mmCIF file of C-alpha atoms in Angstrom:
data_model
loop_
_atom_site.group_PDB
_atom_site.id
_atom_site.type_symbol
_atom_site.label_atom_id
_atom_site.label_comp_id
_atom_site.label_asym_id
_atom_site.label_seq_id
_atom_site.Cartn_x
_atom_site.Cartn_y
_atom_site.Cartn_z
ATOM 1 C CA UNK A 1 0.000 0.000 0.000
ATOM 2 C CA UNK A 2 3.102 2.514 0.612
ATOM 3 C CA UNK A 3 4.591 1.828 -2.936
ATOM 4 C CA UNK A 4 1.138 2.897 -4.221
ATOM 5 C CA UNK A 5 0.966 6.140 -2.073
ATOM 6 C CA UNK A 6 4.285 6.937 -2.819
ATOM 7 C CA UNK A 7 3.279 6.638 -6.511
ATOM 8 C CA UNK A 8 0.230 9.254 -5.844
ATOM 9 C CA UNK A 9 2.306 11.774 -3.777
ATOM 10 C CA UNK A 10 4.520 11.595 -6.915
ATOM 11 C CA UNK A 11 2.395 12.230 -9.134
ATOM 12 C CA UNK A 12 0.950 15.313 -6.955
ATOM 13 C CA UNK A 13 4.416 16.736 -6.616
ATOM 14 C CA UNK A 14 6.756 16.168 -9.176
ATOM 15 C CA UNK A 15 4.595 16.885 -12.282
ATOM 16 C CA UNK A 16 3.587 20.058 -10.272
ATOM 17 C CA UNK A 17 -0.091 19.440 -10.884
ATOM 18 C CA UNK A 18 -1.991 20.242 -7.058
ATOM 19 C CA UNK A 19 -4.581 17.696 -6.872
ATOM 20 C CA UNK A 20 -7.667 20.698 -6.938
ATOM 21 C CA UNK A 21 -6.028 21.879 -10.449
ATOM 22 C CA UNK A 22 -8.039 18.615 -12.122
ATOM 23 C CA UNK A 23 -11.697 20.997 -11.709
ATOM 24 C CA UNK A 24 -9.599 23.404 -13.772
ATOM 25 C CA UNK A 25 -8.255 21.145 -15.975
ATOM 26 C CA UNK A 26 -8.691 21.311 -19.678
ATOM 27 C CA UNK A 27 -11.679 19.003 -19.464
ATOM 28 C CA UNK A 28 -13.944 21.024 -17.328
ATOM 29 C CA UNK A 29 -12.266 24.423 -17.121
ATOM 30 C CA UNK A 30 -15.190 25.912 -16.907
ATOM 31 C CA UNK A 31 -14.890 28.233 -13.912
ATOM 32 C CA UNK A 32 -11.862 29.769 -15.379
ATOM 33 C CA UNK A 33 -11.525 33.739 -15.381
ATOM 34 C CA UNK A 34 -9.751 34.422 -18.510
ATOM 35 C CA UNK A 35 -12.218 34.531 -21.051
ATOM 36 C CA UNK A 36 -11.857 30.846 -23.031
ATOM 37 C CA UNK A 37 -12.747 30.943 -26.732
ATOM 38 C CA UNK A 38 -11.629 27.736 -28.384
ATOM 39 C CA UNK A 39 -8.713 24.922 -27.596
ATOM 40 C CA UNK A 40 -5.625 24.746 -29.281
ATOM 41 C CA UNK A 41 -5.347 20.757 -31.116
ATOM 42 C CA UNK A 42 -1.474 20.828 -30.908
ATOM 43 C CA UNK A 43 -0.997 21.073 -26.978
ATOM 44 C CA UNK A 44 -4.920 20.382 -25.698
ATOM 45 C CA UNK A 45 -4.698 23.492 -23.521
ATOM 46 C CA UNK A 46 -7.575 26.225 -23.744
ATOM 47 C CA UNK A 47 -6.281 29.691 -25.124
ATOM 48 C CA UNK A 48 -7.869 32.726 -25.707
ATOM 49 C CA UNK A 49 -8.791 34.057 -29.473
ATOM 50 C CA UNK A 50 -11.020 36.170 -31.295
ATOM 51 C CA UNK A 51 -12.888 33.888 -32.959
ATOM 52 C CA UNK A 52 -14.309 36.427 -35.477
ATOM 53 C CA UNK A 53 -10.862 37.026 -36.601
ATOM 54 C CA UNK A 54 -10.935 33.298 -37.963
ATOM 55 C CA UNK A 55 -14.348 32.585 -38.956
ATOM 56 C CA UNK A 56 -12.876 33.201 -42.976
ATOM 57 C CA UNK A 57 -11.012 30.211 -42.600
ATOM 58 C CA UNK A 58 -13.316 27.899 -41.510
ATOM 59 C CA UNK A 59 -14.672 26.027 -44.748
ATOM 60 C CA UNK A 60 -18.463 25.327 -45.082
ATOM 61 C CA UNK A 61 -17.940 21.901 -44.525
ATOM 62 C CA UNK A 62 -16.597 22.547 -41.328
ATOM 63 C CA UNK A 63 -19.341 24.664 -39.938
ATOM 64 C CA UNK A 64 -21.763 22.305 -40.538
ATOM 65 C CA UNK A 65 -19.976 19.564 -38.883
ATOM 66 C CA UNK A 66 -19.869 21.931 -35.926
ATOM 67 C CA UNK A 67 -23.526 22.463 -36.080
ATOM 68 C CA UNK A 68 -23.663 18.486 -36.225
ATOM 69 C CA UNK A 69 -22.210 18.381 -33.152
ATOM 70 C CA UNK A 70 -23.918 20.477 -31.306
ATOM 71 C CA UNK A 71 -26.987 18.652 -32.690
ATOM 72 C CA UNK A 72 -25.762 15.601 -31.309
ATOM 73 C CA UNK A 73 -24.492 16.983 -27.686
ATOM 74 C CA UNK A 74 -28.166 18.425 -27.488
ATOM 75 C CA UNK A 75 -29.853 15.150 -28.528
ATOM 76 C CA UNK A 76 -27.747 13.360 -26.022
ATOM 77 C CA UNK A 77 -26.318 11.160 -29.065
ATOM 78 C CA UNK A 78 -22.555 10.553 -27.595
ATOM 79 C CA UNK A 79 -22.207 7.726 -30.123
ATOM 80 C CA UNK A 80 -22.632 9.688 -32.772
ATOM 81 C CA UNK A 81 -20.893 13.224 -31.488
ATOM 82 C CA UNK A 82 -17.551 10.706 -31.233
ATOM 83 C CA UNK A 83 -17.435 9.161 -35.044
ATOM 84 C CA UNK A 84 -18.089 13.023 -36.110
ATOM 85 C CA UNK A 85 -15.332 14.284 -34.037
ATOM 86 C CA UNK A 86 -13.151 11.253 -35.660
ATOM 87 C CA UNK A 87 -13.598 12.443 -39.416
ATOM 88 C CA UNK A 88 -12.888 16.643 -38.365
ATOM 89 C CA UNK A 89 -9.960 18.160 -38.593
ATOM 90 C CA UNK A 90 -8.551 19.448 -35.439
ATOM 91 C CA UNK A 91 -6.757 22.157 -36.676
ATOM 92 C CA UNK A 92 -10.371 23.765 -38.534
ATOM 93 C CA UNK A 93 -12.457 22.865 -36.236
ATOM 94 C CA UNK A 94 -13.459 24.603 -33.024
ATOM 95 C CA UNK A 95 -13.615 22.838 -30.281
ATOM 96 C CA UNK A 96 -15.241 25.667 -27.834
ATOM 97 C CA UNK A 97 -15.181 25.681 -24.278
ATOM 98 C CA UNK A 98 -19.032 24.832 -24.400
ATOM 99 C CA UNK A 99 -18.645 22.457 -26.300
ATOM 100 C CA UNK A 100 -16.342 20.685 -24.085
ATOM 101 C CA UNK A 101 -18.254 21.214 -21.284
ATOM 102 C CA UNK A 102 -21.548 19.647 -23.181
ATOM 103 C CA UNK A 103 -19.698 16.613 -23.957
ATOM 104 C CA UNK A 104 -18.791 15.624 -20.083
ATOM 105 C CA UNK A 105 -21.843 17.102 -18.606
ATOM 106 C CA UNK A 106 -23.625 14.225 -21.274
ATOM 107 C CA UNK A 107 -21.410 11.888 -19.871
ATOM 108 C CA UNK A 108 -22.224 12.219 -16.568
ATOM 109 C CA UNK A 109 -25.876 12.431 -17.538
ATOM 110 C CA UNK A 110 -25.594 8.875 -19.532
ATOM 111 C CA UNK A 111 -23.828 7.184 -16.910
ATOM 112 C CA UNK A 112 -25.588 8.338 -14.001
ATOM 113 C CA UNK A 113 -29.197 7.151 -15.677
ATOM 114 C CA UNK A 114 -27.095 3.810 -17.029
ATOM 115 C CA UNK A 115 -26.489 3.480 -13.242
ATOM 116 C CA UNK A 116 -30.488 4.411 -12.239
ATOM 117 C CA UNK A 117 -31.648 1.683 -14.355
ATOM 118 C CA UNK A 118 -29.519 -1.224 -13.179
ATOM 119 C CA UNK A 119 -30.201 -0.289 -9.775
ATOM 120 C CA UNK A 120 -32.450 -2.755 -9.175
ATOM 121 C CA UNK A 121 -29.755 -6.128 -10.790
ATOM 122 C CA UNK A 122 -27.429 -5.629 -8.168
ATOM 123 C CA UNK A 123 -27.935 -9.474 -7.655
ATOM 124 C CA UNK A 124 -25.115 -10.325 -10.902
ATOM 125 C CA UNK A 125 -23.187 -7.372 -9.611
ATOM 126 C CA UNK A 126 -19.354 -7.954 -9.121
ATOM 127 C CA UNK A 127 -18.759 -5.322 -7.080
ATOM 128 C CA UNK A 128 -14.818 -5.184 -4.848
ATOM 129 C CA UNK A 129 -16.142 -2.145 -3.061
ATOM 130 C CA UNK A 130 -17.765 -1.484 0.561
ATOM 131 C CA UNK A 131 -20.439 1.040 0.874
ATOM 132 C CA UNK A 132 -18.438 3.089 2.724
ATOM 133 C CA UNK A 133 -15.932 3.658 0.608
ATOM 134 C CA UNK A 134 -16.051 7.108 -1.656
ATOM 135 C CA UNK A 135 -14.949 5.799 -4.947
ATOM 136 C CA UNK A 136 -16.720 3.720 -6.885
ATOM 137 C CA UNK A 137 -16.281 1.420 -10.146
ATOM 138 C CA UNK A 138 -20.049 0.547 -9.406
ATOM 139 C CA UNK A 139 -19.957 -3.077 -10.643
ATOM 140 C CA UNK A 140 -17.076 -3.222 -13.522
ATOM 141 C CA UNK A 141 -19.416 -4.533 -16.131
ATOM 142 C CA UNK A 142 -18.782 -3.588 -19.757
ATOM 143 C CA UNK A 143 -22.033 -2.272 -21.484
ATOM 144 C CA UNK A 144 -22.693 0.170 -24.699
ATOM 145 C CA UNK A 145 -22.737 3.567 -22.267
ATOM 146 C CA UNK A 146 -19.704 3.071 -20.902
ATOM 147 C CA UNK A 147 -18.107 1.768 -24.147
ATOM 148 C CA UNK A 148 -19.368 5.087 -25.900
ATOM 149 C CA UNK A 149 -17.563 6.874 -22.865
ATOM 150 C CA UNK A 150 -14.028 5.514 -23.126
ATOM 151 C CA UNK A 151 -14.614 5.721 -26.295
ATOM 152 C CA UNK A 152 -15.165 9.958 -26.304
ATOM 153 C CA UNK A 153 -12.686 9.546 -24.201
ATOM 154 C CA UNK A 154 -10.197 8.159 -26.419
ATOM 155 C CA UNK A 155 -11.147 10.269 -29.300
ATOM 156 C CA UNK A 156 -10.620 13.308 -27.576
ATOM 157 C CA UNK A 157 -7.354 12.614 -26.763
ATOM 158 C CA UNK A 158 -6.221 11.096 -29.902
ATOM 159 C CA UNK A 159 -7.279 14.888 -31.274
ATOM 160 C CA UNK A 160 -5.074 16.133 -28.673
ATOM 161 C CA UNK A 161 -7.800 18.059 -26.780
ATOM 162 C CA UNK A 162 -6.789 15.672 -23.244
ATOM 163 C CA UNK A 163 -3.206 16.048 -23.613
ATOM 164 C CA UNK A 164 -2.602 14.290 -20.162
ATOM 165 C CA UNK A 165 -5.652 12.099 -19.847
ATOM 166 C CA UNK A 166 -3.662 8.623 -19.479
ATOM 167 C CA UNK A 167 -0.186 10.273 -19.701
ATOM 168 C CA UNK A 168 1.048 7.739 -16.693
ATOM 169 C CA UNK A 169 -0.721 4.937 -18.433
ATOM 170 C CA UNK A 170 1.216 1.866 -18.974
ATOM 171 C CA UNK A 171 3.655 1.984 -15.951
ATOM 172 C CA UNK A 172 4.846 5.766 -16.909
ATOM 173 C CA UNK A 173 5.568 6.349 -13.477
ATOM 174 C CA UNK A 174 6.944 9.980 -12.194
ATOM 175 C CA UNK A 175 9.697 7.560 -10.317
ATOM 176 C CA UNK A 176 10.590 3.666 -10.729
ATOM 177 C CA UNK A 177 12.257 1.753 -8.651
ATOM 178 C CA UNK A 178 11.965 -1.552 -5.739
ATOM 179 C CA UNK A 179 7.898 -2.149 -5.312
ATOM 180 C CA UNK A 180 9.192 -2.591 -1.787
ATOM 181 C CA UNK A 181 8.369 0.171 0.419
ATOM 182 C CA UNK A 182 9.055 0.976 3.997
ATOM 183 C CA UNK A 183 7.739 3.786 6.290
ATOM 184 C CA UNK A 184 11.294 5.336 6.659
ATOM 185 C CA UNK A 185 11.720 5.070 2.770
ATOM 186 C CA UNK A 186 8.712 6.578 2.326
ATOM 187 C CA UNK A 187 9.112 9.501 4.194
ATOM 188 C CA UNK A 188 12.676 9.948 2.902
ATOM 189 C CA UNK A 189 11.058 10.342 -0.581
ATOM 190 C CA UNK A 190 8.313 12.273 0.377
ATOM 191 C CA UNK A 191 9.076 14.067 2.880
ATOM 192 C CA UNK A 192 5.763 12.848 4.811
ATOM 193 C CA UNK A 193 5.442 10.982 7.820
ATOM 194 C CA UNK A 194 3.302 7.497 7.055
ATOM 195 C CA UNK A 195 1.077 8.570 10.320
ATOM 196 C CA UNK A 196 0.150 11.869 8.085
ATOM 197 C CA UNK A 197 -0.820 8.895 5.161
ATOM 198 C CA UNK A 198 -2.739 7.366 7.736
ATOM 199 C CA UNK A 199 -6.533 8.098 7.950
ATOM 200 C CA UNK A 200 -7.569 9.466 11.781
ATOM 201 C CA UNK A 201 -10.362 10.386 13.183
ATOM 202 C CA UNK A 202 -10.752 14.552 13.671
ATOM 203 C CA UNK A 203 -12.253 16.286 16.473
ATOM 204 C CA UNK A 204 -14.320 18.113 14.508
ATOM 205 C CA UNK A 205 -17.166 16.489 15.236
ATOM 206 C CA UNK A 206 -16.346 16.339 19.008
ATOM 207 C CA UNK A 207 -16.221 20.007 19.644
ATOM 208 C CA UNK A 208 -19.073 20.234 17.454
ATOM 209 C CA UNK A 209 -20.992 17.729 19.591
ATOM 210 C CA UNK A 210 -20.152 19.686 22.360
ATOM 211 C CA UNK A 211 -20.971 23.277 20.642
ATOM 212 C CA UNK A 212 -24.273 22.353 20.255
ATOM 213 C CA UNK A 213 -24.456 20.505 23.953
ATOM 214 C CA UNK A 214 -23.823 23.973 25.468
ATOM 215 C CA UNK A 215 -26.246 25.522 22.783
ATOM 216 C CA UNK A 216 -28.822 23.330 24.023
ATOM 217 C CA UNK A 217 -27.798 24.113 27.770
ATOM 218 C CA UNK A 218 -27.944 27.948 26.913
ATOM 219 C CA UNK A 219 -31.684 27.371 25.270
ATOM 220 C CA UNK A 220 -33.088 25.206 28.228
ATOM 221 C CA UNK A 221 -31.789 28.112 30.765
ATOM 222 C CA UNK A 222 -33.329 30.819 28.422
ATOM 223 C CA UNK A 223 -36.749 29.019 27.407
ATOM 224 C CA UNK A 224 -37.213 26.587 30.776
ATOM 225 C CA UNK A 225 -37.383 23.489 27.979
ATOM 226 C CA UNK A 226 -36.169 20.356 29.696
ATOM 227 C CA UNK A 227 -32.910 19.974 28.720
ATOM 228 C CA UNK A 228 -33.538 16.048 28.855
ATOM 229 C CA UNK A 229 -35.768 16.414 26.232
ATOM 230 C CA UNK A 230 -33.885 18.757 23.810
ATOM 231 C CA UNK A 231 -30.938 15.984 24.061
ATOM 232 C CA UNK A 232 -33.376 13.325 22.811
ATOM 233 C CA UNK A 233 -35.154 15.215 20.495
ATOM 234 C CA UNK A 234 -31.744 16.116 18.799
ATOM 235 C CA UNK A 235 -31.164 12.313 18.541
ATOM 236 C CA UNK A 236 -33.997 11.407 17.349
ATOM 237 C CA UNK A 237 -33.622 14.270 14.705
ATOM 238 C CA UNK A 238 -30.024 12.950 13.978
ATOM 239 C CA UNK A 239 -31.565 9.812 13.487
ATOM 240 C CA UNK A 240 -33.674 10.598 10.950
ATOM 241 C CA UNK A 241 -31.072 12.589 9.084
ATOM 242 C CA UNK A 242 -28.462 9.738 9.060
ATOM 243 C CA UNK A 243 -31.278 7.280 7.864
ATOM 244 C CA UNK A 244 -33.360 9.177 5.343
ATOM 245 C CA UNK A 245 -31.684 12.118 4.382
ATOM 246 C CA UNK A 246 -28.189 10.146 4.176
ATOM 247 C CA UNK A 247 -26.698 12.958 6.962
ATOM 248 C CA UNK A 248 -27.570 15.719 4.567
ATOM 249 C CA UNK A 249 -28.800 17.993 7.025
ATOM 250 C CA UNK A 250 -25.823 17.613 9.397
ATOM 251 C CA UNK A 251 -23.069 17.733 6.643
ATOM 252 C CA UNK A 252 -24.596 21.157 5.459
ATOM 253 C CA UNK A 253 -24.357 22.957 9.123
ATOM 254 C CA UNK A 254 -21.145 20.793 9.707
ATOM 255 C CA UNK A 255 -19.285 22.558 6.061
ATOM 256 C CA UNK A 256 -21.019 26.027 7.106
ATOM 257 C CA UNK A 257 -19.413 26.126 10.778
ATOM 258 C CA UNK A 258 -16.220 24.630 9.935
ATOM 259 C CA UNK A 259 -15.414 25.678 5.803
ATOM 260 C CA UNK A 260 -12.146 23.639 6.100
ATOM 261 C CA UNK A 261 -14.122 20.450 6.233
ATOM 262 C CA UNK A 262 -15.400 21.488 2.582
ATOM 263 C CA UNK A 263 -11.617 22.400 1.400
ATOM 264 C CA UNK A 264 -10.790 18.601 2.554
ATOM 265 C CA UNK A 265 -13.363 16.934 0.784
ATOM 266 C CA UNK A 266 -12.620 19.043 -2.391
ATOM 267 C CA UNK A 267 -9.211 18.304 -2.266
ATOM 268 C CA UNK A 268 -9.525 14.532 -1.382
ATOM 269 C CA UNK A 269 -11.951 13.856 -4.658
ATOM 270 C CA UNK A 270 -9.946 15.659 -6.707
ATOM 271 C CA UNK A 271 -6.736 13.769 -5.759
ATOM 272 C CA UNK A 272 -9.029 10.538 -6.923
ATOM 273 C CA UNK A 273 -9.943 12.425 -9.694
ATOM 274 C CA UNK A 274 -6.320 13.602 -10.828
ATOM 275 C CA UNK A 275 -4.845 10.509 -11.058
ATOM 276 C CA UNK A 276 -7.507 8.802 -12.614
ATOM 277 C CA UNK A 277 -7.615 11.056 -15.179
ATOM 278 C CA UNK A 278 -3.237 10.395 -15.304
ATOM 279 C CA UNK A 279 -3.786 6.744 -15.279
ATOM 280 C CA UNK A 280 -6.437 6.924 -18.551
ATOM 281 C CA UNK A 281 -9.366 5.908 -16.523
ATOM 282 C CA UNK A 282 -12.475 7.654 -17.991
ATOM 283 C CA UNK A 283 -14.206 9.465 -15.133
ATOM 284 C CA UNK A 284 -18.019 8.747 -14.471
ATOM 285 C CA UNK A 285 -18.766 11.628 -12.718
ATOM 286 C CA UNK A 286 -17.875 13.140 -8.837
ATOM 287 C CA UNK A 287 -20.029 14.250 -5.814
ATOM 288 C CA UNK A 288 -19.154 16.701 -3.086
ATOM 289 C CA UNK A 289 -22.063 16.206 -0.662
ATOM 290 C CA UNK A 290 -24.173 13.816 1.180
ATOM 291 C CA UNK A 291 -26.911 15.639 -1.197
ATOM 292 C CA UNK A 292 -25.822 14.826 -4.363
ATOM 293 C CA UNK A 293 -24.749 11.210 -3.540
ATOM 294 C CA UNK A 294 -28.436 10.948 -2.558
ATOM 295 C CA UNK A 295 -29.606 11.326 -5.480
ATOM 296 C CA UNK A 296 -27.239 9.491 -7.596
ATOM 297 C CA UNK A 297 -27.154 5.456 -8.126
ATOM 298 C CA UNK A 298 -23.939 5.570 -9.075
ATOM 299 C CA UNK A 299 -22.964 6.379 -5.372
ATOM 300 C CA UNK A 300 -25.733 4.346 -3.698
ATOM 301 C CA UNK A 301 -28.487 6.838 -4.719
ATOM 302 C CA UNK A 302 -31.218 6.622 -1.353
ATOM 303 C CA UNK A 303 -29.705 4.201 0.284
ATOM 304 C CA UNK A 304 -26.485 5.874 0.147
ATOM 305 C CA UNK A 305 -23.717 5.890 3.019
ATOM 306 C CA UNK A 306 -21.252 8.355 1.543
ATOM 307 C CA UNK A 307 -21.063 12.100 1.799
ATOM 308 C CA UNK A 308 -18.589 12.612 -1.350
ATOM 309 C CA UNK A 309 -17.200 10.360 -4.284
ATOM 310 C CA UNK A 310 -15.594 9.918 -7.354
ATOM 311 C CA UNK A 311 -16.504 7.706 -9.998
ATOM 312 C CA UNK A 312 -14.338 6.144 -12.848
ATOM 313 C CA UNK A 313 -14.002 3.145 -15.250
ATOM 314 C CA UNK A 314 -10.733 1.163 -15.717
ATOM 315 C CA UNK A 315 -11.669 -0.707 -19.252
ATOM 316 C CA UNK A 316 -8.993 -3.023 -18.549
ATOM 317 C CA UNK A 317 -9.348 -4.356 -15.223
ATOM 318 C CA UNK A 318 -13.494 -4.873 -16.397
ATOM 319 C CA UNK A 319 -12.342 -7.294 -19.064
ATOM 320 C CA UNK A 320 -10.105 -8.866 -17.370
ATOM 321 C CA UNK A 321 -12.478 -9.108 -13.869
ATOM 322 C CA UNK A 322 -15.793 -10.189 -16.563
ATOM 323 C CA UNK A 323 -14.074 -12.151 -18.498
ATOM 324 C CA UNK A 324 -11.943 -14.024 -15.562
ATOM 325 C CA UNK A 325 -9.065 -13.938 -17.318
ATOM 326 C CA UNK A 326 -5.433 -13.164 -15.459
ATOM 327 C CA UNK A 327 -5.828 -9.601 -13.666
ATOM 328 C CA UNK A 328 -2.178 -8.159 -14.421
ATOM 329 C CA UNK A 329 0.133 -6.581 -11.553
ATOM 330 C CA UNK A 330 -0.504 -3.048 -14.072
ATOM 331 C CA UNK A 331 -4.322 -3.324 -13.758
ATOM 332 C CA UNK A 332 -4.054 -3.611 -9.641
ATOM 333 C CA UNK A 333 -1.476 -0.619 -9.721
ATOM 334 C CA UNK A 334 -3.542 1.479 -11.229
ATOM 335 C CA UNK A 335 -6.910 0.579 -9.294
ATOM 336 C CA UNK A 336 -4.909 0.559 -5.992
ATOM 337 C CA UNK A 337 -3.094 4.541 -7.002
ATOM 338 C CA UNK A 338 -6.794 5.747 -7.803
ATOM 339 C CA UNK A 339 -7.913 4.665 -4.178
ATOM 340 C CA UNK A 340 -5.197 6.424 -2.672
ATOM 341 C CA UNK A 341 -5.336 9.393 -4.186
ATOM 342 C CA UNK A 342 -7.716 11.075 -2.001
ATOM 343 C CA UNK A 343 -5.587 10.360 1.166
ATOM 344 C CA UNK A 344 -2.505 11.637 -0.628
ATOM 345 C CA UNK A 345 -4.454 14.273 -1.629
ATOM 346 C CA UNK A 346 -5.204 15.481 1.924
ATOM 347 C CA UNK A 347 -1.354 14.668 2.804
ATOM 348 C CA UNK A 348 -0.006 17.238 0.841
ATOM 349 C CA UNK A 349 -2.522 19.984 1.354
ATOM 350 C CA UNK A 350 -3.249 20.060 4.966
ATOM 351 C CA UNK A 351 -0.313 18.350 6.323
ATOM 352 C CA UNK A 352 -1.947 14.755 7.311
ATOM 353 C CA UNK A 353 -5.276 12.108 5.781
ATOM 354 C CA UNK A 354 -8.510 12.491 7.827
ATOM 355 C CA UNK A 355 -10.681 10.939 5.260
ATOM 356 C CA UNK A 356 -9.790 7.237 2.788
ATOM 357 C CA UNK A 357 -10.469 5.036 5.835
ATOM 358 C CA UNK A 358 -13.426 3.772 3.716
ATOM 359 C CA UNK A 359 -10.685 3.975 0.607
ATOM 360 C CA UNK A 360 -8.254 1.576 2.466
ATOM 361 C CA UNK A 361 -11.236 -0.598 3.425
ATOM 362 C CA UNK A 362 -11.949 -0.881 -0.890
ATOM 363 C CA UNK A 363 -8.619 -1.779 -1.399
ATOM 364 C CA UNK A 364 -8.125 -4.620 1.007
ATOM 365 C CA UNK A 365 -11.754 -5.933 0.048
ATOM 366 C CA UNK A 366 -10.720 -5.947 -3.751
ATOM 367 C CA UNK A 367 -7.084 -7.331 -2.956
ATOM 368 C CA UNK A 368 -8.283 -10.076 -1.219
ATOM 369 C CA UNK A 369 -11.851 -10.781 -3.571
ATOM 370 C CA UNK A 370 -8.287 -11.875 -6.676
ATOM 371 C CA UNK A 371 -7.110 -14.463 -4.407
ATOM 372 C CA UNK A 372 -7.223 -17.613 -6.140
ATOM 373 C CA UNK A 373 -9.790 -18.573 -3.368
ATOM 374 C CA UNK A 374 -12.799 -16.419 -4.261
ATOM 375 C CA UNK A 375 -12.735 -18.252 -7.374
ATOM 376 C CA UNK A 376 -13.577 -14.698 -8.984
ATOM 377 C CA UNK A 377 -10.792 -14.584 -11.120
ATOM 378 C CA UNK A 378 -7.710 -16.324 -12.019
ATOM 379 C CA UNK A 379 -4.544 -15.439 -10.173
ATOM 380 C CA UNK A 380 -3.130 -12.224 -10.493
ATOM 381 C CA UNK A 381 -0.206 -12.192 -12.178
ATOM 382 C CA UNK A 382 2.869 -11.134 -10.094
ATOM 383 C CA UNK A 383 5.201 -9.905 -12.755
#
């Protein structure tokens, strides 16, 4: 687990990329401040241009395959949006900053109704992950939405527009070296402790808890309301949060007393986020609150247990997991560096991991459903 993490933290470092920078990536740069006309094909970065300037040398062709396009984003047809995009010319055509931001918000859309609708056939699932955990593969199985995703995917960066999307693919690791890893090399290489890469629990809800104790105390004194029964009715209230509203109610007064709580969930998906856009694993989709997971199968949907997640799609490791053929020591790198992103993540931006215990609790579930044992798949290969 520390040769993976040391992976991640080199990723996060070396290739000076901080793990928050993926939101303002060039997929989704859509919060950016400069004003973002079109994308340069020969480096995939935005850039800023006066696209009236141009317009002459756009041919007619061109324009109406733009217009095709948009037709396509707006009539949710990813399928056919890709083979268009395969036939353009990169350097005529103008691949807009909407445009870009149409194609992912479709592919979020797809997958999260692809995951609605198989809801309910969780009984064939193969699913490595706890409940707990914040990322999710859902169940690995290949189907035509996700094939149309890796797919767009693929194209994209074949056109140059995702310059980095799977630029550590195939073991093009920021460092190589002995897949042996102890605490003390660790930290030698990193310059962080392994108890900082270690997930603990925060007082935050503690002095929380005991905020709203003396709030209560202060209220019974003012309004003569048994104090008894304010403590029980906040239970019971808690209760029904945690049960029905998946926490909701508590994460929202929770991120608006203490803001850094919503910094370290930022920074914690976008860690899983970075490197599994660096690895070439097409992201699903990510959610930053007990709220959105609630209303999203792909992360549980109402009976969800998680408060944030990231979801992505290793094509690989799904063939070789459906088809139960030999899962390769590559495929369990990359799973294993995607899970531990979020806790590296938090190491390097706030000095030590609060969240991932549910991440370290996926990895040792799907490192121990490839023994030979489960009979799920054949044995990993070592080499």
């Amino acid at each position: 687990m520390m040769y993976f993490i040391t992976l991640v933290l080199g990723w996060l470092t070396t290739m000076n990329i901080g793990p928050a920078r993926c939101f303002t990536s060039p997929i989704i740069r859509s919060a950016s401040k400069i004003n973002i006309r079109s994308v340069n094909p020969n480096c995939g970065q935005f850039m800023t241009s006066n696209r009236s300037s141009k317009s002459s040398l756009f041919s007619a062709n061109t324009k109406v395959d733009e217009e095709k396009l948009d037709s396509f984003l707006e009539s949710a047809n990813l399928q056919s949006a890709t083979s268009l995009l395969k036939s353009v010319d990169p350097s005529q055509f103008s691949m807009t900053r909407d445009r870009f931001v149409k194609v992912f918000d479709l592919i979020e859309e797809k997958t999260r109704l692809d995951a609605t609708e198989s809801q309910d056939k969780s009984q064939d699932k193969i699913d490595f992950l706890n409940q707990e955990s914040n990322i999710s593969t859902r169940d690995l199985r290949q189907n035509d939405c996700r094939y149309e995703m890796t797919e767009m995917y693929e194209t994209l960066k074949s056109l140059k527009y995702l310059s980095i999307f799977g630029a550590a693919a195939n073991e093009k690791y920021p460092a190589a070296g002995s897949k042996e890893v102890t605490p003390v090399m660790l930290q030698a290489a990193t310059g962080i402790p392994m108890e900082a890469l270690t997930p603990q629990a925060s007082n935050t809800f503690l002095w929380g808890g005991a905020a709203f104790a003396f709030f209560e105390g202060c209220l019974s004194l003012a309004t003569g309301i048994d104090f008894n029964f304010l403590v029980v009715a906040t239970l019971v209230f808690a209760g029904y949060d945690k049960l029905l509203l998946n926490g909701g109610i508590f994460e929202t007064v929770l991120k608006t007393v203490f803001p850094i709580y919503r910094e370290k969930v930022l920074r914690h998906e976008a860690g899983h986020f970075l490197i599994a856009y660096l690895l070439g694993c097409p992201v699903e989709g990510c959610v930053l609150s007990a709220w959105a997971a609630l209303s999203d199968a792909r992360f549980g949907g109402s009976g969800a247990s998680i408060s944030a997640g990231t979801s992505f799609y290793d094509p690989v490791l799904s063939t070789q997991i459906n088809d139960a053929q030999v899962i390769t020591r590559s495929s369990i790198d990359r799973y294993s560096c995607v899970v531990m992103g979020g806790i590296a993540a938090e190491a390097v931006n706030f000095g030590k991991a609060e969240g991932g215990a549910g991440d370290e609790m996926a990895l040792i579930q799907f490192l121990l459903s490839i023994n030979p044992k489960n009979q799920v798949a054949k044995v990993w290969d070592e080499n």
